[in-house]
Amino acid sequence: LYIEKRFAKKGQILKMLLLLVCFGGLAGLQTVQAQNVNPSPRVLSVAAAISEALEQNLAVKSGVYQVALDKSMLKTAQDIPKTNLSWMGGQYNSTRFDQNFTVNQGIPNPVVTKRKRELLNAQVLGAESNVLITKANLIRAIKITYYEWMLLHQKEGLLAEEMERMEQFVKAAQLRFKTGETNQLELSTAESQYGDIEARLIQNKSEKIRLQHQLALLINSKETVVPDTSTMQKRDIERMLSKEGSVGENPLVQYLRAELNISQKALALEKASLLPELSVGYFNQSLIGSTNESATQTYGGWKRFQGAQIGVAIPIFNKASKARIEAAGIRSLLMENELAKSLVTLENQWKQGVELYNRSQMSLDLYETKTLKLAVQIRSTATKAYAAGEIGYIEYANGLNRALSVQDTYL
């Protein structure tokens, strides 16, 4: 009753109700959208990330399409030329109008067809080897991104712990400054140390986000992806150091071998191009008038005379073909040299990698058995001594920095 008196028309009441419903719906929609702005990231192990990337990465898909393209070209090995149909009409026999129909077909040399098929098969193998390189590079990129994120995750925890210690350092310096036990320099030093750790922590988090985006790009995922920290453990590299077959099975070596095979097949095809080609033909024509055998007998246009043709195409002017053969031979030598160079380089890189591993393993053992314990001892001793007033803020800050540097290097 009150509403009816306040608003003279019932139509206005309905309008107000509709507006309330619309505002309520918009509010609910905004709430749902706000909940979807930052969806929970998807946690993946390194094995799951690699598996998804091999299926979804666009570079891998391009390589697979290239393999399919080269396979579809296998049917082009036997390329029979177009059939030539020709007609000739005129006074080529007498003053009468005669007609000639000719069919001519070129036949490619079977050796050339065989060499083309071998080259196309080699190109398929080359495309497949290129896919192996793409996959290997993708796996390597994912592992590097994955373990860099893991490293930053560990450093984040280390920096968070150091933040707590620096916070205590700042509080102690503030208290000592208020009581007159120290000057402004100690407080400024403590606050600057705290600010430095805070800045490193912010930078660390930002780098983690960058690596998450990079990992999502490698996987070709629209969702935010983070590594699974529960799967983090020491890698057993000893079993990976077996040298047997490692260099020869490297994807780069397989690719270069495939490229060498392609260059050799291309050289064989160029050499085969110097072989003669055959052609066969058939003609059917009229010879209106009399023949030499019987001057009294004449023939009209209905009488047809026919015959066959066989031809051989010989490359007499073959300077360009020989130049292509020479170029193909040089390319084959180039690929042989590239393969040999890559084998030497990979062999050397393997030796360097084993040496680096052995050196790092000894350093790691030293850190785990001695240096890390000393870092904990340095931090504990410095904290107790500073609290007892036995050392100044400079020695205390240096002790904390030294302990943090040891733990950071260990990671």
mmCIF file of N, CA and C in Angstrom, residues 58-106:
data_model
loop_
_atom_site.group_PDB
_atom_site.id
_atom_site.type_symbol
_atom_site.label_atom_id
_atom_site.label_comp_id
_atom_site.label_asym_id
_atom_site.label_seq_id
_atom_site.Cartn_x
_atom_site.Cartn_y
_atom_site.Cartn_z
ATOM 1 N N LEU A 58 54.346 -26.545 -30.069
ATOM 2 C CA LEU A 58 54.107 -26.202 -31.468
ATOM 3 C C LEU A 58 55.303 -26.526 -32.356
ATOM 4 N N ALA A 59 56.508 -26.391 -31.826
ATOM 5 C CA ALA A 59 57.694 -26.715 -32.624
ATOM 6 C C ALA A 59 57.736 -28.206 -32.947
ATOM 7 N N VAL A 60 57.356 -29.034 -31.976
ATOM 8 C CA VAL A 60 57.311 -30.480 -32.219
ATOM 9 C C VAL A 60 56.238 -30.806 -33.254
ATOM 10 N N LYS A 61 55.096 -30.140 -33.143
ATOM 11 C CA LYS A 61 54.027 -30.378 -34.111
ATOM 12 C C LYS A 61 54.473 -29.993 -35.519
ATOM 13 N N SER A 62 55.206 -28.896 -35.636
ATOM 14 C CA SER A 62 55.710 -28.488 -36.948
ATOM 15 C C SER A 62 56.639 -29.546 -37.528
ATOM 16 N N GLY A 63 57.486 -30.124 -36.674
ATOM 17 C CA GLY A 63 58.373 -31.179 -37.139
ATOM 18 C C GLY A 63 57.625 -32.411 -37.592
ATOM 19 N N VAL A 64 56.564 -32.758 -36.857
ATOM 20 C CA VAL A 64 55.748 -33.915 -37.236
ATOM 21 C C VAL A 64 55.054 -33.666 -38.572
ATOM 22 N N TYR A 65 54.565 -32.442 -38.764
ATOM 23 C CA TYR A 65 53.939 -32.103 -40.048
ATOM 24 C C TYR A 65 54.952 -32.175 -41.192
ATOM 25 N N GLN A 66 56.189 -31.776 -40.912
ATOM 26 C CA GLN A 66 57.218 -31.841 -41.950
ATOM 27 C C GLN A 66 57.513 -33.283 -42.345
ATOM 28 N N VAL A 67 57.513 -34.176 -41.361
ATOM 29 C CA VAL A 67 57.705 -35.601 -41.656
ATOM 30 C C VAL A 67 56.561 -36.116 -42.527
ATOM 31 N N ALA A 68 55.334 -35.743 -42.168
ATOM 32 C CA ALA A 68 54.180 -36.167 -42.966
ATOM 33 C C ALA A 68 54.260 -35.609 -44.382
ATOM 34 N N LEU A 69 54.733 -34.358 -44.501
ATOM 35 C CA LEU A 69 54.877 -33.747 -45.818
ATOM 36 C C LEU A 69 55.892 -34.503 -46.668
ATOM 37 N N ASP A 70 57.048 -34.826 -46.075
ATOM 38 C CA ASP A 70 58.074 -35.549 -46.835
ATOM 39 C C ASP A 70 57.613 -36.949 -47.206
ATOM 40 N N LYS A 71 56.851 -37.595 -46.336
ATOM 41 C CA LYS A 71 56.338 -38.924 -46.665
ATOM 42 C C LYS A 71 55.346 -38.857 -47.820
ATOM 43 N N SER A 72 54.543 -37.798 -47.843
ATOM 44 C CA SER A 72 53.586 -37.665 -48.937
ATOM 45 C C SER A 72 54.279 -37.442 -50.276
ATOM 46 N N MET A 73 55.535 -36.972 -50.242
ATOM 47 C CA MET A 73 56.284 -36.740 -51.476
ATOM 48 C C MET A 73 56.897 -38.015 -52.040
ATOM 49 N N LEU A 74 56.833 -39.119 -51.303
ATOM 50 C CA LEU A 74 57.416 -40.367 -51.791
ATOM 51 C C LEU A 74 56.758 -40.830 -53.087
ATOM 52 N N LYS A 75 55.497 -40.533 -53.259
ATOM 53 C CA LYS A 75 54.778 -40.966 -54.461
ATOM 54 C C LYS A 75 55.196 -40.195 -55.708
ATOM 55 N N THR A 76 55.974 -39.137 -55.517
ATOM 56 C CA THR A 76 56.409 -38.336 -56.673
ATOM 57 C C THR A 76 57.693 -38.865 -57.287
ATOM 58 N N ALA A 77 58.231 -39.979 -56.745
ATOM 59 C CA ALA A 77 59.496 -40.505 -57.279
ATOM 60 C C ALA A 77 59.353 -40.875 -58.755
ATOM 61 N N GLN A 78 58.272 -41.565 -59.101
ATOM 62 C CA GLN A 78 58.039 -41.932 -60.500
ATOM 63 C C GLN A 78 57.163 -40.860 -61.142
ATOM 64 N N ASP A 79 57.812 -39.897 -61.742
ATOM 65 C CA ASP A 79 57.120 -38.756 -62.327
ATOM 66 C C ASP A 79 57.122 -38.905 -63.850
ATOM 67 N N ILE A 80 56.062 -39.481 -64.385
ATOM 68 C CA ILE A 80 55.957 -39.689 -65.829
ATOM 69 C C ILE A 80 55.542 -38.383 -66.486
ATOM 70 N N PRO A 81 56.260 -37.953 -67.507
ATOM 71 C CA PRO A 81 55.918 -36.670 -68.160
ATOM 72 C C PRO A 81 54.526 -36.699 -68.784
ATOM 73 N N LYS A 82 54.039 -35.533 -69.113
ATOM 74 C CA LYS A 82 52.733 -35.410 -69.747
ATOM 75 C C LYS A 82 52.757 -36.012 -71.156
ATOM 76 N N THR A 83 51.634 -36.602 -71.522
ATOM 77 C CA THR A 83 51.496 -37.143 -72.874
ATOM 78 C C THR A 83 51.266 -36.006 -73.861
ATOM 79 N N ASN A 84 52.019 -36.022 -74.941
ATOM 80 C CA ASN A 84 51.955 -34.955 -75.933
ATOM 81 C C ASN A 84 51.048 -35.382 -77.094
ATOM 82 N N LEU A 85 49.959 -34.681 -77.270
ATOM 83 C CA LEU A 85 49.027 -34.921 -78.375
ATOM 84 C C LEU A 85 49.137 -33.757 -79.355
ATOM 85 N N SER A 86 49.330 -34.068 -80.638
ATOM 86 C CA SER A 86 49.481 -32.992 -81.625
ATOM 87 C C SER A 86 48.698 -33.335 -82.898
ATOM 88 N N TRP A 87 48.277 -32.298 -83.577
ATOM 89 C CA TRP A 87 47.565 -32.422 -84.860
ATOM 90 C C TRP A 87 48.234 -31.529 -85.878
ATOM 91 N N MET A 88 48.362 -32.036 -87.060
ATOM 92 C CA MET A 88 48.957 -31.251 -88.142
ATOM 93 C C MET A 88 48.057 -31.364 -89.367
ATOM 94 N N GLY A 89 47.777 -30.276 -89.989
ATOM 95 C CA GLY A 89 46.969 -30.278 -91.205
ATOM 96 C C GLY A 89 47.554 -29.348 -92.250
ATOM 97 N N GLY A 90 47.496 -29.767 -93.540
ATOM 98 C CA GLY A 90 48.035 -28.912 -94.588
ATOM 99 C C GLY A 90 48.472 -29.714 -95.796
ATOM 100 N N GLN A 91 49.205 -29.073 -96.679
ATOM 101 C CA GLN A 91 49.646 -29.679 -97.931
ATOM 102 C C GLN A 91 51.063 -30.243 -97.776
ATOM 103 N N TYR A 92 51.232 -31.165 -96.850
ATOM 104 C CA TYR A 92 52.555 -31.735 -96.621
ATOM 105 C C TYR A 92 52.844 -32.925 -97.532
ATOM 106 N N ASN A 93 51.846 -33.397 -98.310
ATOM 107 C CA ASN A 93 52.056 -34.521 -99.227
ATOM 108 C C ASN A 93 51.784 -34.146 -100.680
ATOM 109 N N SER A 94 50.784 -33.309 -100.864
ATOM 110 C CA SER A 94 50.404 -32.871 -102.214
ATOM 111 C C SER A 94 49.675 -31.549 -102.079
ATOM 112 N N THR A 95 49.013 -31.181 -103.156
ATOM 113 C CA THR A 95 48.233 -29.945 -103.088
ATOM 114 C C THR A 95 46.941 -30.138 -102.327
ATOM 115 N N ARG A 96 46.628 -31.357 -102.011
ATOM 116 C CA ARG A 96 45.413 -31.655 -101.250
ATOM 117 C C ARG A 96 45.665 -31.427 -99.751
ATOM 118 N N PHE A 97 44.614 -31.210 -99.012
ATOM 119 C CA PHE A 97 44.703 -30.942 -97.563
ATOM 120 C C PHE A 97 44.705 -32.278 -96.798
ATOM 121 N N ASP A 98 45.819 -32.602 -96.171
ATOM 122 C CA ASP A 98 45.948 -33.830 -95.374
ATOM 123 C C ASP A 98 45.970 -33.486 -93.885
ATOM 124 N N GLN A 99 45.755 -34.549 -93.076
ATOM 125 C CA GLN A 99 45.757 -34.394 -91.621
ATOM 126 C C GLN A 99 46.659 -35.443 -90.981
ATOM 127 N N ASN A 100 47.295 -35.030 -89.861
ATOM 128 C CA ASN A 100 48.204 -35.935 -89.133
ATOM 129 C C ASN A 100 47.936 -35.806 -87.631
ATOM 130 N N PHE A 101 47.730 -36.933 -86.982
ATOM 131 C CA PHE A 101 47.550 -36.983 -85.520
ATOM 132 C C PHE A 101 48.735 -37.755 -84.931
ATOM 133 N N THR A 102 49.383 -37.162 -83.928
ATOM 134 C CA THR A 102 50.564 -37.783 -83.316
ATOM 135 C C THR A 102 50.416 -37.806 -81.792
ATOM 136 N N VAL A 103 50.783 -38.940 -81.221
ATOM 137 C CA VAL A 103 50.826 -39.099 -79.760
ATOM 138 C C VAL A 103 52.254 -39.444 -79.377
ATOM 139 N N ASN A 104 52.823 -38.684 -78.415
ATOM 140 C CA ASN A 104 54.208 -38.909 -77.994
ATOM 141 C C ASN A 104 54.272 -38.943 -76.476
ATOM 142 N N GLN A 105 55.005 -39.919 -75.957
ATOM 143 C CA GLN A 105 55.118 -40.085 -74.504
ATOM 144 C C GLN A 105 56.574 -40.268 -74.112
ATOM 145 N N GLY A 106 57.042 -39.395 -73.208
ATOM 146 C CA GLY A 106 58.384 -39.563 -72.668
ATOM 147 C C GLY A 106 58.394 -40.582 -71.543
#
